[in-house]
Structure formats: structure tokens, C-alpha cells
Amino acid sequence: MELEVSIKKTLKDFTLEIDFSVSKGEIVGLLGESGSGKSMTLKSIAGIVRPDGGVIRLNGTTLFDSERKIDVPTRNRNVGYMFQSYALFPYMTVAQNVACGIKDPSKRKETVSRNLELLHIDKFADRYPRHLSGGQQQRVALARLLAASPSVIMLDEPFSALDNELKDSLQEELKSTLERSGCPILFVSHNREEVQRYCTRSLHLSEGRLLP
Amino acid sequence: MLDVLFTLPMVLPPTVLGFFLLVIFGRNTFFGKLLSDAGMPVIFSWHATVIAAVVVSFPLMYKGAKGAFEQVDQEHVWAARTLGMSEFGIFVKVMFPEAWPGILAGLALSFARALGEFGATLMIAGNIPGKTQTIPMAIYFATAGGDMRTAWIWVAVITIVSCVALAVMNHFGNKGRS
């Protein structure tokens, strides 16, 4: 299992030109100031934005290739993307949110309860996201992501919406959960310390380019 | 272009709308003649009151629903796509529930507007008691004829219904936010 990214995209202030790969079980931190192209990289991998050129491959499957005119729609890319705002569906309960990405209806119930237990949110199953704290919402977002059994996990500033105290308690748990998932993981952050704590390796992005 | 067409009834005077509808459904045009020959003359039938009410209230429904869908959080839609949901599934499960309070508000407003429609209705449906007489028409002719008792009754009815429509709108509007 491996993610290979080599893309180019002209943005307003600079050109994003990035080339890297993440292998199975690796947590790679993508570090950089806000506006350095981190989120744009994640969005390109997810197919939310379209790079001007390049190749994106996941486990040998080509998701994007400008020359061969391949651009797999987001829905079929099987990417787990945790948005900075978590993007939980407000009109669904926690359990319904987590069930959204499960493809096999016969395993839906079991997968939901397994992931709710894994992240210790089973007692909130019937609540709505607005009744949960930031940390609890993050767990729901992660449970929803894991339940969809993605081929790659991407986290966009996962701790920016949490206070420090909560961060410490969540971080260790998140780390072990992510390690167990066994897929390539991309972790976007502007916080160097956070990246060092978490990631097996880090990439520094500045004005759209990787620093050596 | 379509947006202009759908919104136009909101800014045009009701008599202008009535005029257009008269031209479209009148017996002198192809379409109107077709309906008439098929045994469904529209002008001065109760169908005309419905058509007038729909045309006049449509922009409120259209604007309300459009605004509601535009306000759906795009990040939710993208999150749903990364989860592999189909576009139809996203529409039904993510977009529609988020837009629902706005749609309902549009529904209540357009219902109240349709109920109060006067100008266009008068032009294409006339005022035939028991057949094409709407509440606003009844109020107008009762007042004009000095029958204040009847006028008062209808005024009360339409005020109550309008208040209920507004209450429904506010109730669901707030529910969506909290």
C-alpha cells in the first residue's frame, strides 16, 4: 500500500509543485505555514481540486494522470479525509454519520458499533453532532473515516479546533488508532512540535515547494 | 436567463401577469384554443385561480429553495463524496435535510402570497361566487358592496391563516439553527 504524488498546480501567489510518496503504516507530516499549499495538496489527492498536471497513484491504481487523462471522481477514490472543521452531517446522529461511508449494507450495523467502541463514543450514538464537544466531534469524524475503510488517511489540522488540555489526551489515542489502520497517513499541520510527536517522517512545504 | 424568468412575477405588477396569462390561455391563441377544444377552457374557471396563484407565488418558493440549497455547507458535500456516497444519496441525505428549513420557509411564504393573490386572479378568473371567488376577491366585493360583516369574517380568516403560516415558518427556521 503506497501513495505516490507528483503534481503541479498554479495558484494565485505561487505554483504548487510537489513530489512525494507515503508507504503503508507511515505517518507523514506535511508541515508549513498557512497558505503554503498543504490543504491544496490534500484536496488534489481527494479529487476536490484538479491539479494542472502530474500523477497521483494509490496502491498501484492511478487516481489522476494529466497525460493519460485519468481523473477518478472523489467518490471512487476511497480516500479518508478529515476536514479541519470535521464536516459532520448536522442532521444525522453520530451513528448515522459513521454509517455513511460503509458500502456493504449487511455489515453496516456491526461496523458502526465496532468503530464507535474503538473511539469510545458508543454512548453518544443517538446524539447529534451539535450536542458534542470539539473533542467528541473529532472522534466521530475519525470513526466515520475509519468505518469507510479508506486506502489512505488524510488529516487536515486535526487539532486546530481543540484546546491544549484535550489535545494531550487525544493525541496518544489517535496515534495508536491511526497506526493500527495500516494505511498511508498524511497529517497536515502548521505546528512543528505536533508533527514531531506524531509522525514517522515530515515534509516541509513553503510557497508550494518541498524544502530539502 | 431562467433565473430572470422565474423571478419576474415577483417584480411585475399582478395586472401585467394577468394580462400575459390572458394572452397565453385566452381563446384567441393556439394553446388556449387547444385547451378549450379539449373541453378544458381555463379562463373564468377555478383552474384559472390556481394558475394565477401558482405563477404569482412561484418566485418566493423558488428564491427560498435556491437560497436554502446555496447555503448548504460545501465541505459537507465533499466529505460525503470522500465517503463514497452517490450524488443522489448526497442530495437526499445531506443537502436536502440542510436545505429543508429554508424550503419550508419558502413554502409558508408562497402559500400566504398565493392565498392573498388578487390582481392576476381578477383578470383571468373574474369574480364568480362559488366558482372563481377567492378570499381577497370576496373581501373586495363585500366591502365595495357595503357588506362589512362578510368582509370582517374573511379578513379574520385570512389574517389567522397568514399568522399561522408565519409561525410555522419561524418555528422551523429556528429549529434549523439551534
XYZ file of N, CA, C and O in Angstrom, chain B residues 32-139:
432
model
N -54.515 28.261 -25.906
C -55.796 28.443 -25.243
C -56.930 27.751 -25.997
O -57.820 27.135 -25.398
N -56.834 27.807 -27.314
C -57.856 27.185 -28.159
C -57.823 25.666 -28.005
O -58.859 25.008 -27.933
N -56.573 25.150 -27.940
C -56.362 23.715 -27.783
C -57.045 23.224 -26.503
O -57.793 22.247 -26.502
N -56.824 23.957 -25.420
C -57.410 23.581 -24.128
C -58.928 23.682 -24.183
O -59.657 22.828 -23.688
N -59.388 24.739 -24.814
C -60.816 24.984 -24.914
C -61.499 23.879 -25.727
O -62.548 23.341 -25.348
N -60.867 23.517 -26.861
C -61.420 22.460 -27.714
C -61.403 21.108 -27.004
O -62.248 20.251 -27.255
N -60.422 20.943 -26.126
C -60.317 19.684 -25.385
C -61.310 19.638 -24.223
O -61.297 18.723 -23.411
N -62.153 20.656 -24.140
C -63.152 20.680 -23.082
C -62.631 21.207 -21.761
O -63.211 20.974 -20.711
N -61.476 21.893 -21.793
C -60.908 22.441 -20.566
C -60.626 23.928 -20.721
O -59.478 24.354 -20.686
N -61.664 24.721 -20.923
C -61.394 26.156 -21.018
C -60.875 26.665 -19.670
O -61.440 26.326 -18.626
N -59.794 27.421 -19.736
C -59.148 27.836 -18.494
C -59.714 29.145 -17.959
O -60.039 29.265 -16.773
N -59.857 30.106 -18.881
C -60.276 31.441 -18.449
C -61.662 31.401 -17.798
O -62.577 30.746 -18.285
N -61.767 32.101 -16.672
C -63.009 32.151 -15.881
C -63.457 30.793 -15.339
O -64.643 30.533 -15.184
N -62.479 29.898 -15.120
C -62.789 28.656 -14.408
C -61.956 28.666 -13.123
O -61.074 29.505 -12.966
N -62.233 27.735 -12.212
C -61.452 27.735 -10.969
C -59.989 27.395 -11.235
O -59.101 27.761 -10.471
N -59.738 26.713 -12.366
C -58.348 26.410 -12.712
C -57.535 27.688 -12.884
O -56.348 27.725 -12.577
N -58.200 28.717 -13.397
C -57.507 29.989 -13.624
C -57.012 30.585 -12.314
O -55.913 31.137 -12.245
N -57.812 30.439 -11.248
C -57.388 30.987 -9.949
C -56.137 30.254 -9.465
O -55.229 30.854 -8.903
N -56.110 28.934 -9.716
C -54.947 28.145 -9.298
C -53.707 28.573 -10.083
O -52.638 28.799 -9.512
N -53.888 28.723 -11.402
C -52.749 29.126 -12.240
C -52.219 30.489 -11.796
O -51.008 30.675 -11.618
N -53.107 31.423 -11.574
C -52.686 32.759 -11.139
C -51.922 32.686 -9.813
O -50.859 33.291 -9.655
N -52.455 31.935 -8.878
C -51.829 31.828 -7.560
C -50.444 31.189 -7.665
O -49.485 31.628 -7.030
N -50.345 30.153 -8.500
C -49.060 29.464 -8.660
C -48.019 30.399 -9.270
O -46.896 30.522 -8.777
N -48.416 31.073 -10.359
C -47.470 31.949 -11.056
C -46.990 33.067 -10.136
O -45.798 33.375 -10.069
N -47.904 33.658 -9.393
C -47.545 34.788 -8.549
C -46.689 34.359 -7.351
O -45.766 35.063 -6.945
N -46.965 33.192 -6.798
C -46.230 32.784 -5.589
C -44.959 32.004 -5.909
O -44.114 31.813 -5.049
N -44.818 31.572 -7.158
C -43.666 30.753 -7.519
C -42.307 31.384 -7.180
O -41.435 30.704 -6.627
N -42.100 32.681 -7.486
C -40.776 33.260 -7.193
C -40.366 33.138 -5.721
O -39.203 32.928 -5.430
N -41.323 33.234 -4.816
C -40.990 33.146 -3.388
C -40.496 31.743 -3.042
O -39.531 31.572 -2.296
N -41.168 30.757 -3.610
C -40.758 29.371 -3.391
C -39.389 29.127 -4.018
O -38.489 28.557 -3.415
N -39.249 29.606 -5.251
C -38.006 29.419 -5.999
C -36.827 30.081 -5.289
O -35.792 29.462 -5.066
N -37.019 31.331 -4.889
C -35.943 32.070 -4.205
C -35.589 31.394 -2.881
O -34.417 31.260 -2.529
N -36.615 30.997 -2.150
C -36.397 30.362 -0.846
C -35.611 29.072 -0.989
O -34.619 28.851 -0.286
N -36.033 28.226 -1.925
C -35.379 26.931 -2.101
C -33.964 27.110 -2.641
O -33.026 26.452 -2.197
N -33.806 28.046 -3.570
C -32.496 28.274 -4.161
C -31.501 28.745 -3.095
O -30.403 28.220 -2.972
N -31.944 29.730 -2.309
C -31.093 30.240 -1.237
C -30.741 29.138 -0.246
O -29.601 29.034 0.218
N -31.722 28.295 0.050
C -31.502 27.219 1.014
C -30.448 26.234 0.503
O -29.577 25.795 1.254
N -30.517 25.912 -0.773
C -29.534 24.961 -1.317
C -28.156 25.595 -1.453
O -27.146 24.920 -1.303
N -28.146 26.907 -1.729
C -26.850 27.580 -1.836
C -26.145 27.651 -0.491
O -24.932 27.764 -0.427
N -26.933 27.606 0.586
C -26.318 27.715 1.901
C -25.853 26.388 2.485
O -25.280 26.354 3.567
N -26.102 25.319 1.764
C -25.604 24.016 2.234
C -24.079 24.067 2.241
O -23.457 24.518 1.295
N -23.484 23.636 3.343
C -22.037 23.674 3.520
C -21.354 22.759 2.492
O -21.561 21.555 2.499
N -20.552 23.372 1.610
C -19.898 22.589 0.558
C -18.932 21.555 1.124
O -18.688 20.519 0.521
N -18.382 21.848 2.298
C -17.462 20.885 2.911
C -18.203 19.597 3.277
O -17.646 18.505 3.186
N -19.473 19.731 3.665
C -20.267 18.527 3.963
C -20.454 17.698 2.704
O -20.391 16.477 2.737
N -20.681 18.402 1.596
C -20.890 17.697 0.334
C -19.609 16.959 -0.075
O -19.646 15.793 -0.467
N -18.475 17.635 0.079
C -17.204 16.990 -0.271
C -16.887 15.844 0.668
O -16.373 14.800 0.249
N -17.168 16.036 1.946
C -16.935 14.951 2.902
C -17.746 13.724 2.499
O -17.250 12.597 2.516
N -18.981 13.956 2.078
C -19.840 12.847 1.657
C -19.248 12.146 0.437
O -19.301 10.928 0.323
N -18.669 12.940 -0.468
C -18.069 12.333 -1.659
C -16.861 11.479 -1.286
O -16.675 10.398 -1.836
N -16.015 11.974 -0.357
C -14.852 11.160 0.033
C -15.310 9.866 0.694
O -14.599 8.873 0.673
N -16.501 9.890 1.275
C -17.017 8.673 1.924
C -17.636 7.722 0.903
O -18.137 6.657 1.261
N -17.635 8.125 -0.364
C -18.117 7.248 -1.418
C -19.624 7.290 -1.628
O -20.176 6.430 -2.306
N -20.304 8.296 -1.058
C -21.755 8.373 -1.251
C -22.067 8.795 -2.690
O -21.337 9.577 -3.281
N -23.179 8.296 -3.246
C -23.590 8.661 -4.597
C -24.140 10.080 -4.592
O -24.543 10.582 -3.542
N -24.161 10.720 -5.751
C -24.681 12.085 -5.813
C -26.149 12.129 -5.376
O -26.573 13.065 -4.711
N -26.906 11.095 -5.738
C -28.308 11.047 -5.328
C -28.400 10.915 -3.798
O -29.185 11.604 -3.149
N -27.573 10.044 -3.263
C -27.538 9.860 -1.803
C -27.161 11.142 -1.090
O -27.728 11.483 -0.059
N -26.208 11.877 -1.657
C -25.777 13.139 -1.058
C -26.928 14.144 -1.082
O -27.186 14.828 -0.100
N -27.660 14.170 -2.211
C -28.775 15.105 -2.314
C -29.843 14.783 -1.261
O -30.295 15.669 -0.535
N -30.207 13.513 -1.160
C -31.287 13.109 -0.254
C -30.873 13.194 1.217
O -31.616 13.700 2.051
N -29.661 12.730 1.518
C -29.289 12.601 2.928
C -28.538 13.792 3.498
O -28.548 14.017 4.702
N -27.819 14.535 2.640
C -27.007 15.633 3.154
C -27.578 16.999 2.777
O -27.837 17.840 3.643
N -27.797 17.208 1.470
C -28.207 18.543 1.031
C -29.646 18.864 1.408
O -29.935 19.929 1.942
N -30.554 17.918 1.127
C -31.968 18.200 1.374
C -32.274 18.495 2.855
O -32.930 19.496 3.152
N -31.787 17.672 3.790
C -32.074 17.985 5.202
C -31.519 19.336 5.629
O -32.131 20.040 6.427
N -30.359 19.724 5.071
C -29.777 21.007 5.454
C -30.566 22.166 4.851
O -30.627 23.248 5.413
N -31.145 21.929 3.668
C -31.892 22.994 2.992
C -33.346 23.056 3.461
O -34.030 24.052 3.253
N -33.818 22.003 4.116
C -35.237 21.848 4.462
C -35.863 23.050 5.185
O -36.934 23.522 4.792
N -35.210 23.610 6.241
C -35.830 24.764 6.899
C -36.066 25.920 5.933
O -37.118 26.569 5.980
N -35.116 26.157 5.029
C -35.262 27.229 4.050
C -36.373 26.935 3.058
O -37.116 27.830 2.649
N -36.478 25.666 2.670
C -37.535 25.272 1.737
C -38.900 25.473 2.388
O -39.833 25.989 1.787
N -38.981 25.096 3.658
C -40.238 25.228 4.384
C -40.625 26.699 4.550
O -41.797 27.059 4.418
N -39.626 27.538 4.796
C -39.887 28.970 4.922
C -40.435 29.511 3.597
O -41.402 30.280 3.583
N -39.831 29.079 2.499
C -40.304 29.492 1.176
C -41.723 29.011 0.928
O -42.553 29.720 0.368
N -41.996 27.800 1.398
C -43.321 27.210 1.225
C -44.379 28.026 1.974
O -45.436 28.349 1.428
N -44.066 28.382 3.216
C -45.025 29.146 4.031
C -45.276 30.522 3.418
O -46.420 30.972 3.319
N -44.187 31.169 3.001
C -44.323 32.498 2.399
C -45.134 32.449 1.109
O -46.030 33.281 0.896
N -44.817 31.470 0.249
C -45.516 31.422 -1.036
C -46.970 31.005 -0.845
O -47.846 31.440 -1.575
N -47.226 30.199 0.188
C -48.608 29.820 0.487
C -49.426 31.068 0.872
O -50.522 31.288 0.349
N -48.844 31.871 1.744
C -49.535 33.089 2.178
C -49.740 34.039 0.995
O -50.799 34.645 0.841
N -48.726 34.132 0.140
C -48.821 35.008 -1.020
C -49.905 34.499 -1.989
O -50.676 35.279 -2.538
N -49.936 33.185 -2.177
C -50.911 32.594 -3.102
C -52.335 32.833 -2.603
O -53.245 33.135 -3.370
N -52.476 32.730 -1.287
C -53.795 32.912 -0.688
C -54.290 34.341 -0.887
O -55.483 34.593 -1.048
N -53.340 35.274 -0.891
C -53.724 36.682 -0.977
C -53.746 37.216 -2.394
O -53.983 38.406 -2.610
N -53.485 36.355 -3.384
C -53.396 36.814 -4.766
C -54.719 37.444 -5.222
O -55.792 36.905 -5.039
N -54.601 38.639 -5.846
C -55.802 39.390 -6.226
C -55.804 39.811 -7.692
O -56.666 39.400 -8.469
N -54.783 40.566 -8.074
C -54.780 41.219 -9.384
C -54.871 40.282 -10.570
O -55.780 40.412 -11.407
N -53.930 39.356 -10.645
C -53.906 38.444 -11.787
C -55.148 37.565 -11.798
O -55.712 37.274 -12.858
N -55.602 37.163 -10.595
C -56.784 36.314 -10.492
C -58.015 37.023 -11.051
O -58.801 36.449 -11.805
N -58.142 38.297 -10.685
C -59.300 39.077 -11.142
C -59.342 39.134 -12.664
O -60.397 39.020 -13.285
N -58.145 39.247 -13.258
C -58.093 39.386 -14.708
C -58.404 38.102 -15.461
O -59.063 38.143 -16.495
N -57.930 36.964 -14.958
C -58.159 35.748 -15.740
C -59.269 34.850 -15.188
O -59.725 33.949 -15.876
N -59.669 35.098 -13.953
C -60.708 34.227 -13.395
C -61.995 34.974 -13.078
O -63.043 34.378 -12.882
N -61.866 36.286 -13.001
C -63.050 37.077 -12.676
C -63.491 36.856 -11.244
O -62.717 36.404 -10.401
N -64.730 37.147 -10.946
C -65.234 37.007 -9.586
C -66.604 36.347 -9.651
O -67.641 36.990 -9.578
N -66.583 35.041 -9.841
C -67.839 34.314 -9.943
C -68.063 33.586 -8.615
O -67.373 32.618 -8.318
N -69.009 34.065 -7.786
C -69.201 33.451 -6.464
C -69.451 31.947 -6.577
O -70.180 31.490 -7.460
N -68.803 31.206 -5.711
C -68.965 29.759 -5.714
C -68.175 29.060 -6.787
O -68.145 27.841 -6.876
N -67.517 29.842 -7.636
C -66.767 29.208 -8.716
C -65.323 29.716 -8.774
O -64.369 28.969 -8.646
N -65.157 31.025 -8.953
C -63.790 31.544 -9.011
C -63.548 32.629 -7.960
O -62.567 33.338 -8.016
N -64.446 32.729 -6.987
C -64.247 33.770 -5.987
C -63.221 33.317 -4.944
O -63.402 32.293 -4.279
N -62.122 34.072 -4.843
C -61.124 33.775 -3.813
C -61.393 34.684 -2.612
O -62.211 35.605 -2.702
N -60.690 34.438 -1.517
C -60.950 35.223 -0.304
C -60.700 36.726 -0.519
O -61.565 37.551 -0.185
N -59.554 37.110 -1.089
C -59.338 38.553 -1.283
C -60.415 39.180 -2.166
O -60.829 40.323 -1.942
N -60.881 38.400 -3.145
C -61.926 38.888 -4.032
C -63.217 39.105 -3.238
O -63.898 40.120 -3.386
N -63.527 38.145 -2.387
C -64.739 38.246 -1.561
C -64.669 39.475 -0.669
O -65.657 40.193 -0.491
N -63.460 39.732 -0.110
C -63.303 40.894 0.760
C -63.528 42.186 -0.035
O -64.262 43.075 0.394
